[in-house]
């Protein structure tokens, strides 16, 4: 494997000059700096650090730049009786550029709080008796499919004057034209001031046109002009020089010069920045509000292959010609109050519930960052798109495919910022609770995209890196691993994952069936169920061939043939066997709902046989063994052994005629996991280790058995809550939250995995969105 991977990696990165889907030779280094990202869903994101810096950029879909752009700052100017008494960049940095500015704000006088999609920074200006609170708001609003797509963020500055005299306050927002990459110096970029008025409300700012050959974009910084507020600007300055011209301009009168006209395009090697300043007088002992916005407009995008042009979702409501930034800025500054009302209405009942611990409220909302900042893309179907373009040769049976994609667009997010594959399905299985509970139509759309891929095939042969064998890219009637990678052409070419041939994985098909019924149970969308039913039947037929001894239970193949793709499993197994029985149960339930007596009969018989085999082969009196191979590791206690029960419980299919796993066995297994994998690991403070031997030592038979997977732990906690083990569930999940967000400093970049020794893997990962299944269990 190492040799094959290196050969492939060299060809990909050196010859083709492309990003590898997983770069095992160069992980993203941990920076403990990130705060709440800016932007809605699928229009790109700009992450700010908790110290206020602009430091993580994802404007090109799925591709990240980890650059802190030092010119991107807020600066405050205070004037009393016509004299500037205080002027300070609100940053603790002391950079080598822009040395004409007053840097090095004392961090002791600033406080940061984040509750996604909002953040608050409080600055107690030393010696001034003035307090600034910057509230950062992004339009991430459940069940909203319009404003939630907008590439904007708003900064509302509340200014409190504790003095007995008036103070003139100015907030200056400076921004570099670009993302801090080499592209900023390629030349041809230019800035221009703008004013946008609509319905009597005026917004003033500067547009920064970033003119790259692929995926050009415009940044806009702006402020709301209203009675008592004056907005001024500085169209162009060099962020690599001393910055004196801007600093002195502001210092002189608390305003900027506001030159008219556009700047000249930059020369090669030259970088340009702009600034906007909003000013008002705050009365003695009084309070005023200043409002600024950042928008970015990259309406049409090419992925790495440059084959197709995609229009982002927000172009449905705003221009797609690259001139929407003024209108986006205006919309953001005049609608953020409505957004906040909706965000409050959604979050308040949870925040005010005294039965829920404070860490859980933080985790529940802040883990949602990944829905926007997971390299997320949300695009429209082209207006001239024909049915056959989307359906492929075999997708004509999906009656609602086109209506759903036309109405709600196509949605994709990465497995992780380092694992660049879109809609990785074995992992989305866990994360999908966040989508189905908050943006159900995006989950339905994603499922249609998967369904179309299931019924089609890609016969192109290729070599798989783990085993070295050659097989086709995508087999018919099996669920794909992913819908492609951002550096190629997602949706068109699927299965970017090259490590295993996932056609023989045992979990993907089952996870499709489980999600279909779960989605139907929560949305009551019967057209969706009817469309998905033949697809479910097809993938279950494919899956049945893995039941080699006809005992009603599938067998794993003696390799890592499921989401734990480095943990070998042989014969009947708790994880895949449990998922299989849950899927068979849901096939029975769907057949009953749809009146399909023949299928109901068929799967009822399989379920009876399979349940008996599962208990006989795996139950040991306390928990379900990892697998039935009889190897040393087969008696391992797997933290994820109840994954099938987790989904059954979430759909109300865990009792009476639908009881698949005996209740007493489920509770005993969960209590064993709590005792061994949670309390017996790291003193009960780090969540649940994936695998634990019966004698209380972590299972080191594979890299992954010895890891904690945060998304799996949240799912385990949800299962515990469903089964009445609420205290245990919260204790289990709390270990992960405190480890990631407090001990390891990994806020807004929750990894896939960590070990007891603080080793971690794959920062900013999809699976932890499974925390929303805890909320479903509680509700």
PDB file of C-alpha atoms in Angstrom, residues 178-447:
ATOM      1  CA  UNK A 178      -7.715  38.384  -2.109  1.00  0.00           C
ATOM      2  CA  UNK A 179      -7.164  35.512   0.304  1.00  0.00           C
ATOM      3  CA  UNK A 180      -3.494  36.033   1.124  1.00  0.00           C
ATOM      4  CA  UNK A 181      -2.305  33.625  -1.592  1.00  0.00           C
ATOM      5  CA  UNK A 182       0.074  34.138  -4.550  1.00  0.00           C
ATOM      6  CA  UNK A 183      -3.004  34.991  -6.636  1.00  0.00           C
ATOM      7  CA  UNK A 184      -3.202  38.349  -4.800  1.00  0.00           C
ATOM      8  CA  UNK A 185       0.007  39.378  -6.606  1.00  0.00           C
ATOM      9  CA  UNK A 186      -0.855  38.172 -10.106  1.00  0.00           C
ATOM     10  CA  UNK A 187      -1.883  41.685 -11.239  1.00  0.00           C
ATOM     11  CA  UNK A 188      -5.088  43.028 -12.772  1.00  0.00           C
ATOM     12  CA  UNK A 189      -7.064  43.349  -9.500  1.00  0.00           C
ATOM     13  CA  UNK A 190      -8.830  46.665  -8.796  1.00  0.00           C
ATOM     14  CA  UNK A 191     -11.185  48.352  -6.320  1.00  0.00           C
ATOM     15  CA  UNK A 192     -14.038  50.825  -6.651  1.00  0.00           C
ATOM     16  CA  UNK A 193     -16.427  52.601  -4.263  1.00  0.00           C
ATOM     17  CA  UNK A 194     -20.182  51.933  -4.461  1.00  0.00           C
ATOM     18  CA  UNK A 195     -23.461  53.232  -3.093  1.00  0.00           C
ATOM     19  CA  UNK A 196     -26.587  51.052  -3.188  1.00  0.00           C
ATOM     20  CA  UNK A 197     -30.019  52.373  -2.277  1.00  0.00           C
ATOM     21  CA  UNK A 198     -33.281  50.444  -2.146  1.00  0.00           C
ATOM     22  CA  UNK A 199     -36.567  51.199  -0.354  1.00  0.00           C
ATOM     23  CA  UNK A 200     -35.030  54.342   1.161  1.00  0.00           C
ATOM     24  CA  UNK A 201     -32.173  52.451   2.813  1.00  0.00           C
ATOM     25  CA  UNK A 202     -28.607  53.211   1.740  1.00  0.00           C
ATOM     26  CA  UNK A 203     -25.419  51.163   1.956  1.00  0.00           C
ATOM     27  CA  UNK A 204     -21.964  52.546   1.065  1.00  0.00           C
ATOM     28  CA  UNK A 205     -18.732  50.640   0.590  1.00  0.00           C
ATOM     29  CA  UNK A 206     -15.891  49.454  -1.634  1.00  0.00           C
ATOM     30  CA  UNK A 207     -15.839  46.563  -4.130  1.00  0.00           C
ATOM     31  CA  UNK A 208     -12.569  44.626  -4.449  1.00  0.00           C
ATOM     32  CA  UNK A 209     -12.557  42.880  -7.835  1.00  0.00           C
ATOM     33  CA  UNK A 210     -10.310  39.813  -7.836  1.00  0.00           C
ATOM     34  CA  UNK A 211      -9.743  38.994 -11.496  1.00  0.00           C
ATOM     35  CA  UNK A 212      -8.401  35.446 -11.746  1.00  0.00           C
ATOM     36  CA  UNK A 213      -8.790  33.367 -14.936  1.00  0.00           C
ATOM     37  CA  UNK A 214     -10.739  30.651 -13.058  1.00  0.00           C
ATOM     38  CA  UNK A 215     -13.473  31.471 -10.531  1.00  0.00           C
ATOM     39  CA  UNK A 216     -13.014  35.276 -10.354  1.00  0.00           C
ATOM     40  CA  UNK A 217     -14.791  36.962  -7.450  1.00  0.00           C
ATOM     41  CA  UNK A 218     -15.591  40.310  -5.884  1.00  0.00           C
ATOM     42  CA  UNK A 219     -15.258  41.118  -2.184  1.00  0.00           C
ATOM     43  CA  UNK A 220     -17.345  43.944  -0.729  1.00  0.00           C
ATOM     44  CA  UNK A 221     -16.892  45.822   2.532  1.00  0.00           C
ATOM     45  CA  UNK A 222     -19.728  48.181   3.395  1.00  0.00           C
ATOM     46  CA  UNK A 223     -21.663  50.010   6.095  1.00  0.00           C
ATOM     47  CA  UNK A 224     -25.239  51.135   6.564  1.00  0.00           C
ATOM     48  CA  UNK A 225     -25.731  54.881   6.248  1.00  0.00           C
ATOM     49  CA  UNK A 226     -28.579  56.217   8.369  1.00  0.00           C
ATOM     50  CA  UNK A 227     -29.442  59.323  10.389  1.00  0.00           C
ATOM     51  CA  UNK A 228     -26.505  60.200  12.628  1.00  0.00           C
ATOM     52  CA  UNK A 229     -24.121  57.796  10.890  1.00  0.00           C
ATOM     53  CA  UNK A 230     -21.561  58.818   8.280  1.00  0.00           C
ATOM     54  CA  UNK A 231     -19.786  56.294   6.020  1.00  0.00           C
ATOM     55  CA  UNK A 232     -16.469  57.114   4.308  1.00  0.00           C
ATOM     56  CA  UNK A 233     -13.927  55.043   2.398  1.00  0.00           C
ATOM     57  CA  UNK A 234     -10.359  54.665   1.178  1.00  0.00           C
ATOM     58  CA  UNK A 235     -10.443  52.976  -2.238  1.00  0.00           C
ATOM     59  CA  UNK A 236      -6.912  51.580  -2.528  1.00  0.00           C
ATOM     60  CA  UNK A 237      -3.756  51.340  -0.435  1.00  0.00           C
ATOM     61  CA  UNK A 238      -0.814  48.951  -0.300  1.00  0.00           C
ATOM     62  CA  UNK A 239      -1.102  46.403   2.539  1.00  0.00           C
ATOM     63  CA  UNK A 240       2.599  45.592   2.184  1.00  0.00           C
ATOM     64  CA  UNK A 241       3.789  49.142   2.963  1.00  0.00           C
ATOM     65  CA  UNK A 242       3.578  51.169   6.187  1.00  0.00           C
ATOM     66  CA  UNK A 243      -0.130  52.009   5.732  1.00  0.00           C
ATOM     67  CA  UNK A 244       0.569  55.557   6.992  1.00  0.00           C
ATOM     68  CA  UNK A 245      -1.672  57.228   4.401  1.00  0.00           C
ATOM     69  CA  UNK A 246      -4.780  55.418   5.739  1.00  0.00           C
ATOM     70  CA  UNK A 247      -3.815  55.755   9.392  1.00  0.00           C
ATOM     71  CA  UNK A 248      -3.145  59.491   9.183  1.00  0.00           C
ATOM     72  CA  UNK A 249      -6.333  60.054   7.175  1.00  0.00           C
ATOM     73  CA  UNK A 250      -8.413  58.433   9.943  1.00  0.00           C
ATOM     74  CA  UNK A 251      -6.423  60.080  12.743  1.00  0.00           C
ATOM     75  CA  UNK A 252      -6.981  63.568  11.330  1.00  0.00           C
ATOM     76  CA  UNK A 253     -10.791  63.710  11.630  1.00  0.00           C
ATOM     77  CA  UNK A 254     -12.096  60.184  12.359  1.00  0.00           C
ATOM     78  CA  UNK A 255     -13.115  59.789   8.717  1.00  0.00           C
ATOM     79  CA  UNK A 256     -11.585  58.672   5.435  1.00  0.00           C
ATOM     80  CA  UNK A 257     -11.091  60.817   2.318  1.00  0.00           C
ATOM     81  CA  UNK A 258     -13.624  59.012   0.090  1.00  0.00           C
ATOM     82  CA  UNK A 259     -11.943  59.544  -3.302  1.00  0.00           C
ATOM     83  CA  UNK A 260     -14.243  58.998  -6.300  1.00  0.00           C
ATOM     84  CA  UNK A 261     -13.540  56.564  -9.139  1.00  0.00           C
ATOM     85  CA  UNK A 262     -11.945  53.180  -9.433  1.00  0.00           C
ATOM     86  CA  UNK A 263      -8.338  52.314  -8.612  1.00  0.00           C
ATOM     87  CA  UNK A 264      -5.891  51.419 -11.378  1.00  0.00           C
ATOM     88  CA  UNK A 265      -5.483  47.642 -11.814  1.00  0.00           C
ATOM     89  CA  UNK A 266      -2.547  46.180  -9.878  1.00  0.00           C
ATOM     90  CA  UNK A 267       0.760  45.351 -11.568  1.00  0.00           C
ATOM     91  CA  UNK A 268       2.222  41.856 -11.253  1.00  0.00           C
ATOM     92  CA  UNK A 269       3.700  41.487  -7.755  1.00  0.00           C
ATOM     93  CA  UNK A 270       1.543  44.289  -6.342  1.00  0.00           C
ATOM     94  CA  UNK A 271      -1.168  43.772  -3.682  1.00  0.00           C
ATOM     95  CA  UNK A 272      -4.021  46.178  -2.990  1.00  0.00           C
ATOM     96  CA  UNK A 273      -6.409  46.737  -0.067  1.00  0.00           C
ATOM     97  CA  UNK A 274      -9.331  49.043   0.765  1.00  0.00           C
ATOM     98  CA  UNK A 275     -11.055  50.416   3.853  1.00  0.00           C
ATOM     99  CA  UNK A 276     -14.542  51.549   4.868  1.00  0.00           C
ATOM    100  CA  UNK A 277     -15.228  53.646   7.955  1.00  0.00           C
ATOM    101  CA  UNK A 278     -18.525  54.229   9.764  1.00  0.00           C
ATOM    102  CA  UNK A 279     -18.777  57.015  12.356  1.00  0.00           C
ATOM    103  CA  UNK A 280     -21.292  58.412  14.832  1.00  0.00           C
ATOM    104  CA  UNK A 281     -21.462  60.466  18.017  1.00  0.00           C
ATOM    105  CA  UNK A 282     -22.268  58.499  21.174  1.00  0.00           C
ATOM    106  CA  UNK A 283     -23.880  60.724  23.829  1.00  0.00           C
ATOM    107  CA  UNK A 284     -22.643  60.820  27.420  1.00  0.00           C
ATOM    108  CA  UNK A 285     -23.706  57.608  29.258  1.00  0.00           C
ATOM    109  CA  UNK A 286     -25.284  56.612  25.954  1.00  0.00           C
ATOM    110  CA  UNK A 287     -25.260  53.760  23.480  1.00  0.00           C
ATOM    111  CA  UNK A 288     -25.147  53.630  19.653  1.00  0.00           C
ATOM    112  CA  UNK A 289     -24.939  50.936  16.960  1.00  0.00           C
ATOM    113  CA  UNK A 290     -22.733  50.846  13.851  1.00  0.00           C
ATOM    114  CA  UNK A 291     -23.323  48.188  11.176  1.00  0.00           C
ATOM    115  CA  UNK A 292     -20.725  46.811   8.739  1.00  0.00           C
ATOM    116  CA  UNK A 293     -20.860  43.895   6.311  1.00  0.00           C
ATOM    117  CA  UNK A 294     -18.582  41.646   4.294  1.00  0.00           C
ATOM    118  CA  UNK A 295     -19.904  39.989   1.124  1.00  0.00           C
ATOM    119  CA  UNK A 296     -18.169  37.853  -1.497  1.00  0.00           C
ATOM    120  CA  UNK A 297     -19.579  37.160  -4.919  1.00  0.00           C
ATOM    121  CA  UNK A 298     -18.237  34.157  -6.840  1.00  0.00           C
ATOM    122  CA  UNK A 299     -21.494  33.235  -8.590  1.00  0.00           C
ATOM    123  CA  UNK A 300     -20.210  30.789 -11.218  1.00  0.00           C
ATOM    124  CA  UNK A 301     -17.724  28.105 -10.301  1.00  0.00           C
ATOM    125  CA  UNK A 302     -15.639  25.531 -12.060  1.00  0.00           C
ATOM    126  CA  UNK A 303     -14.395  22.510 -10.162  1.00  0.00           C
ATOM    127  CA  UNK A 304     -10.853  21.288 -10.848  1.00  0.00           C
ATOM    128  CA  UNK A 305     -11.671  19.625 -14.187  1.00  0.00           C
ATOM    129  CA  UNK A 306     -13.083  22.935 -15.564  1.00  0.00           C
ATOM    130  CA  UNK A 307     -15.583  20.909 -17.623  1.00  0.00           C
ATOM    131  CA  UNK A 308     -18.852  22.388 -16.375  1.00  0.00           C
ATOM    132  CA  UNK A 309     -19.847  25.816 -15.130  1.00  0.00           C
ATOM    133  CA  UNK A 310     -22.012  25.665 -12.001  1.00  0.00           C
ATOM    134  CA  UNK A 311     -24.227  28.475 -10.673  1.00  0.00           C
ATOM    135  CA  UNK A 312     -24.349  28.789  -6.913  1.00  0.00           C
ATOM    136  CA  UNK A 313     -27.721  28.610  -5.149  1.00  0.00           C
ATOM    137  CA  UNK A 314     -27.786  32.313  -4.255  1.00  0.00           C
ATOM    138  CA  UNK A 315     -27.849  33.261  -7.965  1.00  0.00           C
ATOM    139  CA  UNK A 316     -31.492  32.143  -7.895  1.00  0.00           C
ATOM    140  CA  UNK A 317     -32.190  35.316  -5.868  1.00  0.00           C
ATOM    141  CA  UNK A 318     -29.333  37.612  -6.972  1.00  0.00           C
ATOM    142  CA  UNK A 319     -27.507  38.278 -10.241  1.00  0.00           C
ATOM    143  CA  UNK A 320     -25.161  35.603 -11.590  1.00  0.00           C
ATOM    144  CA  UNK A 321     -23.057  38.076 -13.620  1.00  0.00           C
ATOM    145  CA  UNK A 322     -20.516  38.847 -10.890  1.00  0.00           C
ATOM    146  CA  UNK A 323     -22.135  42.212 -10.032  1.00  0.00           C
ATOM    147  CA  UNK A 324     -24.273  41.119  -7.055  1.00  0.00           C
ATOM    148  CA  UNK A 325     -21.983  42.244  -4.201  1.00  0.00           C
ATOM    149  CA  UNK A 326     -23.674  45.662  -3.664  1.00  0.00           C
ATOM    150  CA  UNK A 327     -27.155  44.060  -3.568  1.00  0.00           C
ATOM    151  CA  UNK A 328     -25.897  41.252  -1.287  1.00  0.00           C
ATOM    152  CA  UNK A 329     -24.361  43.826   1.079  1.00  0.00           C
ATOM    153  CA  UNK A 330     -27.582  45.847   1.149  1.00  0.00           C
ATOM    154  CA  UNK A 331     -29.710  42.759   1.753  1.00  0.00           C
ATOM    155  CA  UNK A 332     -27.465  41.629   4.621  1.00  0.00           C
ATOM    156  CA  UNK A 333     -27.442  45.025   6.355  1.00  0.00           C
ATOM    157  CA  UNK A 334     -31.225  45.449   6.040  1.00  0.00           C
ATOM    158  CA  UNK A 335     -32.249  41.862   6.898  1.00  0.00           C
ATOM    159  CA  UNK A 336     -29.892  40.700   9.656  1.00  0.00           C
ATOM    160  CA  UNK A 337     -32.418  41.651  12.351  1.00  0.00           C
ATOM    161  CA  UNK A 338     -34.957  39.255  10.804  1.00  0.00           C
ATOM    162  CA  UNK A 339     -32.290  36.553  10.645  1.00  0.00           C
ATOM    163  CA  UNK A 340     -31.487  37.039  14.321  1.00  0.00           C
ATOM    164  CA  UNK A 341     -35.161  36.787  15.308  1.00  0.00           C
ATOM    165  CA  UNK A 342     -35.337  33.417  13.531  1.00  0.00           C
ATOM    166  CA  UNK A 343     -32.021  32.250  15.027  1.00  0.00           C
ATOM    167  CA  UNK A 344     -33.281  33.214  18.507  1.00  0.00           C
ATOM    168  CA  UNK A 345     -36.589  31.418  17.988  1.00  0.00           C
ATOM    169  CA  UNK A 346     -34.671  28.268  17.014  1.00  0.00           C
ATOM    170  CA  UNK A 347     -31.976  28.368  19.706  1.00  0.00           C
ATOM    171  CA  UNK A 348     -33.814  29.845  22.702  1.00  0.00           C
ATOM    172  CA  UNK A 349     -35.857  26.788  23.739  1.00  0.00           C
ATOM    173  CA  UNK A 350     -32.637  24.746  23.921  1.00  0.00           C
ATOM    174  CA  UNK A 351     -30.564  27.492  25.584  1.00  0.00           C
ATOM    175  CA  UNK A 352     -33.260  28.119  28.205  1.00  0.00           C
ATOM    176  CA  UNK A 353     -33.743  24.431  29.023  1.00  0.00           C
ATOM    177  CA  UNK A 354     -32.172  24.122  32.482  1.00  0.00           C
ATOM    178  CA  UNK A 355     -32.083  20.295  32.230  1.00  0.00           C
ATOM    179  CA  UNK A 356     -29.437  20.511  29.491  1.00  0.00           C
ATOM    180  CA  UNK A 357     -25.796  21.066  30.531  1.00  0.00           C
ATOM    181  CA  UNK A 358     -24.083  24.249  29.211  1.00  0.00           C
ATOM    182  CA  UNK A 359     -21.306  22.333  27.353  1.00  0.00           C
ATOM    183  CA  UNK A 360     -24.008  20.474  25.359  1.00  0.00           C
ATOM    184  CA  UNK A 361     -25.633  23.735  24.207  1.00  0.00           C
ATOM    185  CA  UNK A 362     -22.254  24.935  22.956  1.00  0.00           C
ATOM    186  CA  UNK A 363     -21.469  21.620  21.244  1.00  0.00           C
ATOM    187  CA  UNK A 364     -24.900  21.280  19.611  1.00  0.00           C
ATOM    188  CA  UNK A 365     -24.801  24.655  17.857  1.00  0.00           C
ATOM    189  CA  UNK A 366     -21.062  25.123  17.356  1.00  0.00           C
ATOM    190  CA  UNK A 367     -20.548  21.714  15.697  1.00  0.00           C
ATOM    191  CA  UNK A 368     -22.970  22.950  13.007  1.00  0.00           C
ATOM    192  CA  UNK A 369     -20.140  25.095  11.603  1.00  0.00           C
ATOM    193  CA  UNK A 370     -19.261  22.151   9.346  1.00  0.00           C
ATOM    194  CA  UNK A 371     -22.508  22.389   7.383  1.00  0.00           C
ATOM    195  CA  UNK A 372     -21.221  25.632   5.854  1.00  0.00           C
ATOM    196  CA  UNK A 373     -17.476  25.273   6.395  1.00  0.00           C
ATOM    197  CA  UNK A 374     -17.135  21.701   5.170  1.00  0.00           C
ATOM    198  CA  UNK A 375     -15.993  22.825   1.718  1.00  0.00           C
ATOM    199  CA  UNK A 376     -19.730  23.082   1.138  1.00  0.00           C
ATOM    200  CA  UNK A 377     -21.213  23.783  -2.277  1.00  0.00           C
ATOM    201  CA  UNK A 378     -24.905  24.364  -3.111  1.00  0.00           C
ATOM    202  CA  UNK A 379     -25.611  24.816  -6.807  1.00  0.00           C
ATOM    203  CA  UNK A 380     -28.611  25.262  -9.078  1.00  0.00           C
ATOM    204  CA  UNK A 381     -29.509  22.838 -11.843  1.00  0.00           C
ATOM    205  CA  UNK A 382     -28.821  24.640 -15.150  1.00  0.00           C
ATOM    206  CA  UNK A 383     -32.097  25.992 -16.633  1.00  0.00           C
ATOM    207  CA  UNK A 384     -31.454  24.113 -19.899  1.00  0.00           C
ATOM    208  CA  UNK A 385     -30.751  20.861 -18.046  1.00  0.00           C
ATOM    209  CA  UNK A 386     -32.537  17.870 -19.599  1.00  0.00           C
ATOM    210  CA  UNK A 387     -33.834  14.905 -17.624  1.00  0.00           C
ATOM    211  CA  UNK A 388     -31.315  12.507 -19.194  1.00  0.00           C
ATOM    212  CA  UNK A 389     -28.403  14.786 -18.171  1.00  0.00           C
ATOM    213  CA  UNK A 390     -29.233  14.108 -14.527  1.00  0.00           C
ATOM    214  CA  UNK A 391     -30.790  10.646 -14.651  1.00  0.00           C
ATOM    215  CA  UNK A 392     -28.068   8.922 -16.630  1.00  0.00           C
ATOM    216  CA  UNK A 393     -29.073   5.826 -18.619  1.00  0.00           C
ATOM    217  CA  UNK A 394     -30.977   4.163 -15.732  1.00  0.00           C
ATOM    218  CA  UNK A 395     -32.503   6.893 -13.548  1.00  0.00           C
ATOM    219  CA  UNK A 396     -35.828   7.475 -15.310  1.00  0.00           C
ATOM    220  CA  UNK A 397     -37.820   5.786 -12.515  1.00  0.00           C
ATOM    221  CA  UNK A 398     -37.086   8.593 -10.034  1.00  0.00           C
ATOM    222  CA  UNK A 399     -40.207  10.697 -10.683  1.00  0.00           C
ATOM    223  CA  UNK A 400     -39.318  13.470  -8.189  1.00  0.00           C
ATOM    224  CA  UNK A 401     -35.614  13.699  -9.039  1.00  0.00           C
ATOM    225  CA  UNK A 402     -35.892  16.697 -11.360  1.00  0.00           C
ATOM    226  CA  UNK A 403     -38.582  18.565  -9.391  1.00  0.00           C
ATOM    227  CA  UNK A 404     -36.554  18.240  -6.160  1.00  0.00           C
ATOM    228  CA  UNK A 405     -33.226  19.266  -7.727  1.00  0.00           C
ATOM    229  CA  UNK A 406     -34.876  22.121  -9.637  1.00  0.00           C
ATOM    230  CA  UNK A 407     -36.544  23.481  -6.518  1.00  0.00           C
ATOM    231  CA  UNK A 408     -33.791  22.916  -3.939  1.00  0.00           C
ATOM    232  CA  UNK A 409     -30.594  22.587  -5.982  1.00  0.00           C
ATOM    233  CA  UNK A 410     -27.708  20.192  -5.424  1.00  0.00           C
ATOM    234  CA  UNK A 411     -25.907  20.118  -2.083  1.00  0.00           C
ATOM    235  CA  UNK A 412     -22.497  18.638  -1.258  1.00  0.00           C
ATOM    236  CA  UNK A 413     -20.055  18.860   1.634  1.00  0.00           C
ATOM    237  CA  UNK A 414     -16.678  17.249   2.154  1.00  0.00           C
ATOM    238  CA  UNK A 415     -15.922  14.274   4.364  1.00  0.00           C
ATOM    239  CA  UNK A 416     -13.403  16.632   5.964  1.00  0.00           C
ATOM    240  CA  UNK A 417     -11.315  19.669   5.127  1.00  0.00           C
ATOM    241  CA  UNK A 418      -8.380  17.233   4.757  1.00  0.00           C
ATOM    242  CA  UNK A 419     -10.386  14.320   3.288  1.00  0.00           C
ATOM    243  CA  UNK A 420     -11.579  15.944   0.081  1.00  0.00           C
ATOM    244  CA  UNK A 421     -14.462  13.749  -1.075  1.00  0.00           C
ATOM    245  CA  UNK A 422     -18.002  15.097  -1.380  1.00  0.00           C
ATOM    246  CA  UNK A 423     -20.938  13.472   0.460  1.00  0.00           C
ATOM    247  CA  UNK A 424     -18.843  10.544   1.715  1.00  0.00           C
ATOM    248  CA  UNK A 425     -21.778   8.309   2.384  1.00  0.00           C
ATOM    249  CA  UNK A 426     -20.607   6.003   5.182  1.00  0.00           C
ATOM    250  CA  UNK A 427     -19.814   9.152   7.210  1.00  0.00           C
ATOM    251  CA  UNK A 428     -22.836  11.205   6.088  1.00  0.00           C
ATOM    252  CA  UNK A 429     -24.910   8.408   7.653  1.00  0.00           C
ATOM    253  CA  UNK A 430     -23.883   9.853  11.043  1.00  0.00           C
ATOM    254  CA  UNK A 431     -23.896  13.546  10.077  1.00  0.00           C
ATOM    255  CA  UNK A 432     -27.226  13.394   8.189  1.00  0.00           C
ATOM    256  CA  UNK A 433     -29.239  14.029  11.378  1.00  0.00           C
ATOM    257  CA  UNK A 434     -28.225  17.696  11.260  1.00  0.00           C
ATOM    258  CA  UNK A 435     -29.524  18.041   7.687  1.00  0.00           C
ATOM    259  CA  UNK A 436     -32.765  16.090   8.080  1.00  0.00           C
ATOM    260  CA  UNK A 437     -33.664  17.996  11.262  1.00  0.00           C
ATOM    261  CA  UNK A 438     -32.689  21.503  10.094  1.00  0.00           C
ATOM    262  CA  UNK A 439     -32.641  21.564   6.270  1.00  0.00           C
ATOM    263  CA  UNK A 440     -34.623  18.425   5.372  1.00  0.00           C
ATOM    264  CA  UNK A 441     -34.938  19.353   1.688  1.00  0.00           C
ATOM    265  CA  UNK A 442     -31.139  19.327   1.357  1.00  0.00           C
ATOM    266  CA  UNK A 443     -31.033  15.788   2.780  1.00  0.00           C
ATOM    267  CA  UNK A 444     -33.769  14.728   0.318  1.00  0.00           C
ATOM    268  CA  UNK A 445     -31.846  16.340  -2.567  1.00  0.00           C
ATOM    269  CA  UNK A 446     -28.611  14.624  -1.492  1.00  0.00           C
ATOM    270  CA  UNK A 447     -30.445  11.285  -1.334  1.00  0.00           C
TER     271      UNK A 447
END
